[in-house]
CSV table of C-alpha atoms in Angstrom, one decimal:
chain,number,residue,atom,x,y,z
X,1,UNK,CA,116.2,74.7,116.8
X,2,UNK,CA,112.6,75.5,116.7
X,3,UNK,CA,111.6,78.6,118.2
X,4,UNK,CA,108.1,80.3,119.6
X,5,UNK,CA,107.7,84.1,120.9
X,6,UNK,CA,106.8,83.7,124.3
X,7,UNK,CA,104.3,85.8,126.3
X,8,UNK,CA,106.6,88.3,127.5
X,9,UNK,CA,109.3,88.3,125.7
X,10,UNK,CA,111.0,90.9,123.7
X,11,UNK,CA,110.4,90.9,120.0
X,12,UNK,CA,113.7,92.8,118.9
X,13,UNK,CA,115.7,90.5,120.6
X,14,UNK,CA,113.5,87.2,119.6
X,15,UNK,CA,113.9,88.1,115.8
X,16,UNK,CA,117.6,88.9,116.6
X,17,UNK,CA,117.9,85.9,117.7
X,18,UNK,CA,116.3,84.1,114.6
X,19,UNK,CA,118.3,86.4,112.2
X,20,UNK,CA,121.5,85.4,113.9
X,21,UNK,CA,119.7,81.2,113.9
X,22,UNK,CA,119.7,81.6,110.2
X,23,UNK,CA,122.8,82.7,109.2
X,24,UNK,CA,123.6,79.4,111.1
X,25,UNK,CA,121.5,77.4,109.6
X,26,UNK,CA,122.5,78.4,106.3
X,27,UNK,CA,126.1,77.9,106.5
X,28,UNK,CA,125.4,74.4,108.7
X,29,UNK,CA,123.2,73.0,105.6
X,30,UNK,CA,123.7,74.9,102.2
X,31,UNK,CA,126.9,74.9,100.1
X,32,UNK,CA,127.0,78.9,99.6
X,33,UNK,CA,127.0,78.9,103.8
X,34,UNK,CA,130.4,80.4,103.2
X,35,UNK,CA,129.8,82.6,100.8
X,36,UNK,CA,126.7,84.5,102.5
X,37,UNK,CA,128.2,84.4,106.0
X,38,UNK,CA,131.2,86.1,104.5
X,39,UNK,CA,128.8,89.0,103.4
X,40,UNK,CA,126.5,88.9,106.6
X,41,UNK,CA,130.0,89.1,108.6
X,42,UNK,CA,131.1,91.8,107.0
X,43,UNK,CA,127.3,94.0,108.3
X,44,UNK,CA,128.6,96.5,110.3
X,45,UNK,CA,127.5,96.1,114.0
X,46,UNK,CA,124.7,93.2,112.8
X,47,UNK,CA,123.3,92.2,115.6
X,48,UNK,CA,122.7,96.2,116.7
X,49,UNK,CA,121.0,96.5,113.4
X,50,UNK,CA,119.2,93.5,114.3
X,51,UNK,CA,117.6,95.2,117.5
X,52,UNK,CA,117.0,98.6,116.2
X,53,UNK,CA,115.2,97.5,113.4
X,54,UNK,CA,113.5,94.0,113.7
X,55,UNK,CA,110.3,94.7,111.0
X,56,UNK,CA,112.6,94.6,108.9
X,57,UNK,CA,115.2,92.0,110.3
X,58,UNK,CA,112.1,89.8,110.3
X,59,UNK,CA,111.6,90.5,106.9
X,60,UNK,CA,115.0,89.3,105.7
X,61,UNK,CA,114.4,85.9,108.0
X,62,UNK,CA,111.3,85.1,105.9
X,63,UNK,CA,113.2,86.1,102.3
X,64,UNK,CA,115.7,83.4,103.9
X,65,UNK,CA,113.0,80.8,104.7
X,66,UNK,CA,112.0,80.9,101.0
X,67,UNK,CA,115.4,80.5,99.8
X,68,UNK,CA,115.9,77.5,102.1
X,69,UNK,CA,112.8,75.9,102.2
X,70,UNK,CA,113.8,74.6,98.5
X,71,UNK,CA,116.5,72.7,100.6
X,72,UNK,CA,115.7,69.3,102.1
X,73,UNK,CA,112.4,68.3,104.5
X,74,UNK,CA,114.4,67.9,107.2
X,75,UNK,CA,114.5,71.8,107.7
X,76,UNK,CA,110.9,72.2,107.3
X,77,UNK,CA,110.5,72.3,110.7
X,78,UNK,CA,113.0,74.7,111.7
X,79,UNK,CA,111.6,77.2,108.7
X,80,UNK,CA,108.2,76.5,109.3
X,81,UNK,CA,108.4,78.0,113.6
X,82,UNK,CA,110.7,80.7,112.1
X,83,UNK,CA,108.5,82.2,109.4
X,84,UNK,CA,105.5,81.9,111.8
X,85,UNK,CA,107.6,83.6,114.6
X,86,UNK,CA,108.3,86.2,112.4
X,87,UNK,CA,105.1,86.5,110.9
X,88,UNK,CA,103.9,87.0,114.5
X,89,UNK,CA,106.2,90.0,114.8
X,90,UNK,CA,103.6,92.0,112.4
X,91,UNK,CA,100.6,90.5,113.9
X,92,UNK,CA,101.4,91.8,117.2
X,93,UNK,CA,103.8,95.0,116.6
X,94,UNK,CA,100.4,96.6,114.3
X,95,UNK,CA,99.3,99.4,116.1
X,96,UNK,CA,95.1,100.0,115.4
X,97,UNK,CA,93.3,101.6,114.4
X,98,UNK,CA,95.5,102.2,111.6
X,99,UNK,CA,98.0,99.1,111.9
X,100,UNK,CA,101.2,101.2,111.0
X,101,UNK,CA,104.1,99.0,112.7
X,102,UNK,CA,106.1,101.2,114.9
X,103,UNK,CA,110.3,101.4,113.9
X,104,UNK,CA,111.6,99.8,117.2
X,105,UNK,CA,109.8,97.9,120.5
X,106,UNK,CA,111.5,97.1,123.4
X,107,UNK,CA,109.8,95.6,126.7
X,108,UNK,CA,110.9,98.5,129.1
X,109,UNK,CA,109.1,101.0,126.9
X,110,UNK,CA,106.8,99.3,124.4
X,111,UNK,CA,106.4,100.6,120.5
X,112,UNK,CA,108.0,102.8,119.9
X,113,UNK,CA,105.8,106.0,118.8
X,114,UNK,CA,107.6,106.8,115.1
X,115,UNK,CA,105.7,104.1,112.8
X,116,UNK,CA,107.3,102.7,109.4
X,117,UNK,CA,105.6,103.2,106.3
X,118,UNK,CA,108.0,100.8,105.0
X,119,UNK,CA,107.7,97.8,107.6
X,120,UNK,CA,104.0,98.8,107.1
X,121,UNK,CA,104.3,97.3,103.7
X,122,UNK,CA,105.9,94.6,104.4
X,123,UNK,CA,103.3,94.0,107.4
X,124,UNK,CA,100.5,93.6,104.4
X,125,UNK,CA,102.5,91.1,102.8
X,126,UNK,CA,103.4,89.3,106.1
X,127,UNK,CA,99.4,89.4,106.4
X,128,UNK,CA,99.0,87.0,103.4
X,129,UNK,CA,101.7,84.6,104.7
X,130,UNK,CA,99.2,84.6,107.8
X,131,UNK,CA,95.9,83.8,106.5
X,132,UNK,CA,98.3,81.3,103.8
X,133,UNK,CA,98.8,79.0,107.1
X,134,UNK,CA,95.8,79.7,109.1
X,135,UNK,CA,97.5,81.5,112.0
X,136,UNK,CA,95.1,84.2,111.0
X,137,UNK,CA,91.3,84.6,110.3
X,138,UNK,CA,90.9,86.2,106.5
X,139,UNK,CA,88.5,88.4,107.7
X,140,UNK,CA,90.7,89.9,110.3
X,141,UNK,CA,93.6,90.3,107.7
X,142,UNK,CA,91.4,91.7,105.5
X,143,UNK,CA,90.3,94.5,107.6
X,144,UNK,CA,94.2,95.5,108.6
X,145,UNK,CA,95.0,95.7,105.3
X,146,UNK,CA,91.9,97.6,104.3
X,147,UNK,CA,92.3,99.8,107.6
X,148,UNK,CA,96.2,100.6,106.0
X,149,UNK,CA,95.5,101.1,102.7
X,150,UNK,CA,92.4,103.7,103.5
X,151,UNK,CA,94.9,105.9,105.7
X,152,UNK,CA,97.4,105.6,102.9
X,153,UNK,CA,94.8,106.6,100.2
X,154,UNK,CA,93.3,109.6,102.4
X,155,UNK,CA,97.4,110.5,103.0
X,156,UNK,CA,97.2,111.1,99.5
X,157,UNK,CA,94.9,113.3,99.1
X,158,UNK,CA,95.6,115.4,102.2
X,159,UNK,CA,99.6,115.7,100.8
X,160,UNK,CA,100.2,116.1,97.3
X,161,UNK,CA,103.2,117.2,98.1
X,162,UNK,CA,104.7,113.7,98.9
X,163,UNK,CA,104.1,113.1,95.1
X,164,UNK,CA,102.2,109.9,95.8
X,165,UNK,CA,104.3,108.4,98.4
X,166,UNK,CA,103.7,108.3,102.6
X,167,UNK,CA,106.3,109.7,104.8
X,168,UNK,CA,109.2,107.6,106.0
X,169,UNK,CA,107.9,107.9,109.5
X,170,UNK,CA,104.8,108.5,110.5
X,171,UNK,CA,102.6,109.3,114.0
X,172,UNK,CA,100.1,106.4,114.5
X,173,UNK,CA,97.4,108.8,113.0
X,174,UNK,CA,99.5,108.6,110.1
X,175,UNK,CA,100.3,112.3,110.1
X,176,UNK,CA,104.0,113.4,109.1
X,177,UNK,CA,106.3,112.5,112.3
X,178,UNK,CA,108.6,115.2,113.3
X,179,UNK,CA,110.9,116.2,110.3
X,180,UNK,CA,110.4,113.3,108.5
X,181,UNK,CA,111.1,112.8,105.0
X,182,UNK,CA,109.6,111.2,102.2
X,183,UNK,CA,112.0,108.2,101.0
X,184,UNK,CA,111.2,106.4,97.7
X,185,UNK,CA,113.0,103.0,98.8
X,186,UNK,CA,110.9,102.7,102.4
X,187,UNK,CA,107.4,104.2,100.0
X,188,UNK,CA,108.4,101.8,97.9
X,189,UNK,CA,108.3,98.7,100.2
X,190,UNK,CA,104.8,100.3,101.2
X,191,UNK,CA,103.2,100.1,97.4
X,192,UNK,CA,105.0,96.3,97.0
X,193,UNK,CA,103.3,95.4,100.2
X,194,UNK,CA,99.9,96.3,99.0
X,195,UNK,CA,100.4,95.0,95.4
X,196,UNK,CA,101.0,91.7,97.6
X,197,UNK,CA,97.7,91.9,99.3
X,198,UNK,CA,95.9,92.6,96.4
X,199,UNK,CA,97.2,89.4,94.0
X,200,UNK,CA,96.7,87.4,97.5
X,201,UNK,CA,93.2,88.6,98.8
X,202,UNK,CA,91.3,89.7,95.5
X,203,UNK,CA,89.3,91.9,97.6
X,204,UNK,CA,87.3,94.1,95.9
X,205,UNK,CA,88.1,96.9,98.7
X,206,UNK,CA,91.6,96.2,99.0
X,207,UNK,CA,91.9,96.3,95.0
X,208,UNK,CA,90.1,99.3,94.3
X,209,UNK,CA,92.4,101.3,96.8
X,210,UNK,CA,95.5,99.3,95.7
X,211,UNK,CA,95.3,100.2,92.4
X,212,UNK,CA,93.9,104.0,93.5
X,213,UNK,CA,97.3,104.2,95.8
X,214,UNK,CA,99.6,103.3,93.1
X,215,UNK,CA,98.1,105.4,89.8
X,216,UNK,CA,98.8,108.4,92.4
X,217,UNK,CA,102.4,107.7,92.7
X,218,UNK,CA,103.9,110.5,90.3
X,219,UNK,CA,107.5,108.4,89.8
X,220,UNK,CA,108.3,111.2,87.0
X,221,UNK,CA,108.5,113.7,89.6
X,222,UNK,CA,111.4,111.9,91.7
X,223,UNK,CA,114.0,112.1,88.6
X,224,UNK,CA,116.6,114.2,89.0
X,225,UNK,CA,120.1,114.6,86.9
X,226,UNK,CA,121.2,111.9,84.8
X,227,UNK,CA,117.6,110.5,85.0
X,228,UNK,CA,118.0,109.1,88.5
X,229,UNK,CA,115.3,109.6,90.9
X,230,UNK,CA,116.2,110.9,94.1
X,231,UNK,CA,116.3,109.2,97.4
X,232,UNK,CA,114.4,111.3,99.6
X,233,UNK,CA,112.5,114.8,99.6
X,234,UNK,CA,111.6,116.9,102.6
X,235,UNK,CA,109.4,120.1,102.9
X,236,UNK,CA,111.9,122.5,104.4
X,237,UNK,CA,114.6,121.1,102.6
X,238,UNK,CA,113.6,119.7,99.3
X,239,UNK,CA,115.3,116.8,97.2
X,240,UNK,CA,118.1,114.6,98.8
X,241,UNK,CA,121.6,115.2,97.1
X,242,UNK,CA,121.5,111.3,96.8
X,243,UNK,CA,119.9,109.5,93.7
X,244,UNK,CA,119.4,105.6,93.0
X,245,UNK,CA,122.2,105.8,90.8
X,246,UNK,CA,124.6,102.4,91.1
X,247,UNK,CA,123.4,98.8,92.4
X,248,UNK,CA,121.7,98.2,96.2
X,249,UNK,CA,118.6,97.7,97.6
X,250,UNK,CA,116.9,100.6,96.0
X,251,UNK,CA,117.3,100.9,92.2
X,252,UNK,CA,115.9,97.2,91.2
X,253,UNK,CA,112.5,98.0,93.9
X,254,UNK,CA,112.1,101.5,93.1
X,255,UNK,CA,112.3,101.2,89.0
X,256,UNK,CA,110.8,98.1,88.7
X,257,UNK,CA,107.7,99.3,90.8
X,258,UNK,CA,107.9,102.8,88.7
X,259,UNK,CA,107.9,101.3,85.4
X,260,UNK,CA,104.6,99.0,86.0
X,261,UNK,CA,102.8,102.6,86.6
X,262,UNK,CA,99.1,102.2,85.0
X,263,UNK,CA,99.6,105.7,84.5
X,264,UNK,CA,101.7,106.6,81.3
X,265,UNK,CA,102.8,110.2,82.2
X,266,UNK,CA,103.5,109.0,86.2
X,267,UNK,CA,105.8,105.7,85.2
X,268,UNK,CA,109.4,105.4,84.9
X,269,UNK,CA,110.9,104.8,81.3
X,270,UNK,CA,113.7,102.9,79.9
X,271,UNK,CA,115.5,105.7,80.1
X,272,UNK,CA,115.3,105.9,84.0
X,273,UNK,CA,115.9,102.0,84.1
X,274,UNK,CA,119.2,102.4,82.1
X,275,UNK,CA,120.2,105.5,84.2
X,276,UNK,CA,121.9,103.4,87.1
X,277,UNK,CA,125.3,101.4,86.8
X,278,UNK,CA,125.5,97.5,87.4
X,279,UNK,CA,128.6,97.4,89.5
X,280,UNK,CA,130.7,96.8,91.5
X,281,UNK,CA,131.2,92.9,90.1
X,282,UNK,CA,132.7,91.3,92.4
X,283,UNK,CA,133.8,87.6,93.0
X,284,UNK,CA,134.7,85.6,96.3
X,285,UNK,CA,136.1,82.4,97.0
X,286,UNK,CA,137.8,79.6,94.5
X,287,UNK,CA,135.8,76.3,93.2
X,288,UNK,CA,133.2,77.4,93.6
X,289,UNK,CA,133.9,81.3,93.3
X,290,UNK,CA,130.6,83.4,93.5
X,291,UNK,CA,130.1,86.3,91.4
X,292,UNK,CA,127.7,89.1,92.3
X,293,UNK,CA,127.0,92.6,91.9
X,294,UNK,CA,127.9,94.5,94.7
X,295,UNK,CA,126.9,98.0,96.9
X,296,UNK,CA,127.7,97.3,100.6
X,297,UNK,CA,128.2,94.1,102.1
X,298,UNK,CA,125.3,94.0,103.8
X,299,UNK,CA,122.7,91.0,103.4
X,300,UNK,CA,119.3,93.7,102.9
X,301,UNK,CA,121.1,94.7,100.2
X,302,UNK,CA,120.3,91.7,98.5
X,303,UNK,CA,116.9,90.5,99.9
X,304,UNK,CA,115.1,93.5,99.6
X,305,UNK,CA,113.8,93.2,96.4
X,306,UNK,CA,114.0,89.7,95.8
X,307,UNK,CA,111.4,89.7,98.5
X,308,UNK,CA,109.4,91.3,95.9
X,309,UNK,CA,110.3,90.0,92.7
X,310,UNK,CA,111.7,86.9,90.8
X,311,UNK,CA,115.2,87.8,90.0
């Protein structure tokens, strides 16, 4: 079942491939295989989502490769060629000088030119994983990360209007792509990324414009009605009428991130933790039945933020 990305080969469809390898895998050798196939089943049109974003498909295959590597060592193998496959995905997808990782690639037509500040940030933390295994020199790690987090800190100062956070997509120059908006789950992703890289690296750089990046981040001025913050803001059309306001991928990311502000007046409160509603509860299957808290059935769902944090 081991896997390699061969010279050549598509990417999307590689890390489709290993997405779709370990749903297998977890329903061939863990006892809630039925349970988390039921809810990757239920995905609407998977295996397109698979292909049209693999950053972040490969993200979700290394969440799972933590999650499984507490298994048995006879699947240390198979984990081991899929986190480095995956892994590779961000080593090769980075597009310099910058290193922003483009949304899509295909082999006909290469990157694709809108870049993701959100697989961005989950490059930087794919970069630790890297230099973790030796598959890449510190040094060069080092200066990707240093090369992303210097754009991001001069993005900053060039748009105070993004309130702190990048553009959802960007141009590899890092300037505002099209009529992108700002999106506080994807900017999020960004600012987890390069709290990763600074725990992992302790480089005095990558510190100093870590911590720069993320007292910048005004998360007071994303909250809207019932002390929700909004999911997106755009210049020529102002806040989304969506806010993080019930379970998924966004609330335990975004307010978790926004509460550890070093800045006081900038971070998220109690109040803004309390704002959003734990539910639906729901329950599946009998002897064993599973209980979670649910939004959509997708998987990400799920793994985003436990890529992130303990929970």
């Amino acid at each position: 079942m081991g896997m390699r990305l061969r010279c050549g080969s598509n990417p999307a469809e590689f890390v489709s491939s290993s997405a779709g390898s370990v749903c297998e895998h977890i329903m061939e050798k863990t006892k809630h295989g039925h349970f988390l196939s039921k809810i990757a089943a239920d995905a609407v049109g998977w295996r397109g989502f698979c292909l049209r974003w693999p950053a972040f498909v490969a993200a979700l295959a290394l969440a799972a490769v933590q999650s499984l590597r507490a298994q048995t060592q006879a699947n240390l193998q198979f984990l081991n060629s899929l986190e480095k496959a995956d892994v590779q995905y961000f080593i090769d997808q980075a597009q310099p000088p910058n290193y922003l990782i483009p949304v899509t690639w295909t082999e006909s037509e290469g990157p694709n030119p809108r870049m993701a500040c959100g697989a961005t940030g989950l490059e930087m933390a794919a970069l630790c994983i890297a230099d973790s295994h030796g598959w890449m020199q510190r040094p060069e790690a080092v200066k990707r990360v240093i090369a992303i987090l210097t754009l991001a800190a001069r993005l900053q100062i060039q748009h105070p209007e993004t309130k702190g956070l990048l553009y959802h997509y960007l141009n590899p120059d890092g300037s505002r792509y099209g009529d992108s908006n700002v999106a506080t789950d994807d900017g999020s992703k960004f600012i987890l990324g390069a709290i990763t890289a600074r725990q992992y690296f302790k480089d005095p750089v990558i510190t100093r414009l870590v911590n720069q990046i993320y007292s910048n981040v005004n998360w007071q001025a994303w909250v809207g009605v019932r002390r929700q913050a909004y999911e997106a803001w755009a210049p020529d059309t102002g806040f989304s009428h969506s806010l993080w306001g019930r379970y998924s991928e966004g609330p335990l990311q975004i307010y978790l991130l926004g509460m550890g502000s070093p800045r006081p007046g900038y971070a998220f409160t109690l109040e803004n933790w309390n704002s959003w509603k734990r539910g639906p509860v729901n329950t599946y299957g009998k002897n064993p039945a599973y209980t979670w808290i649910g939004a959509s059935p997708a998987l990400f769902t799920h793994q985003y933020p436990q890529a992130f944090f303990c929970l």
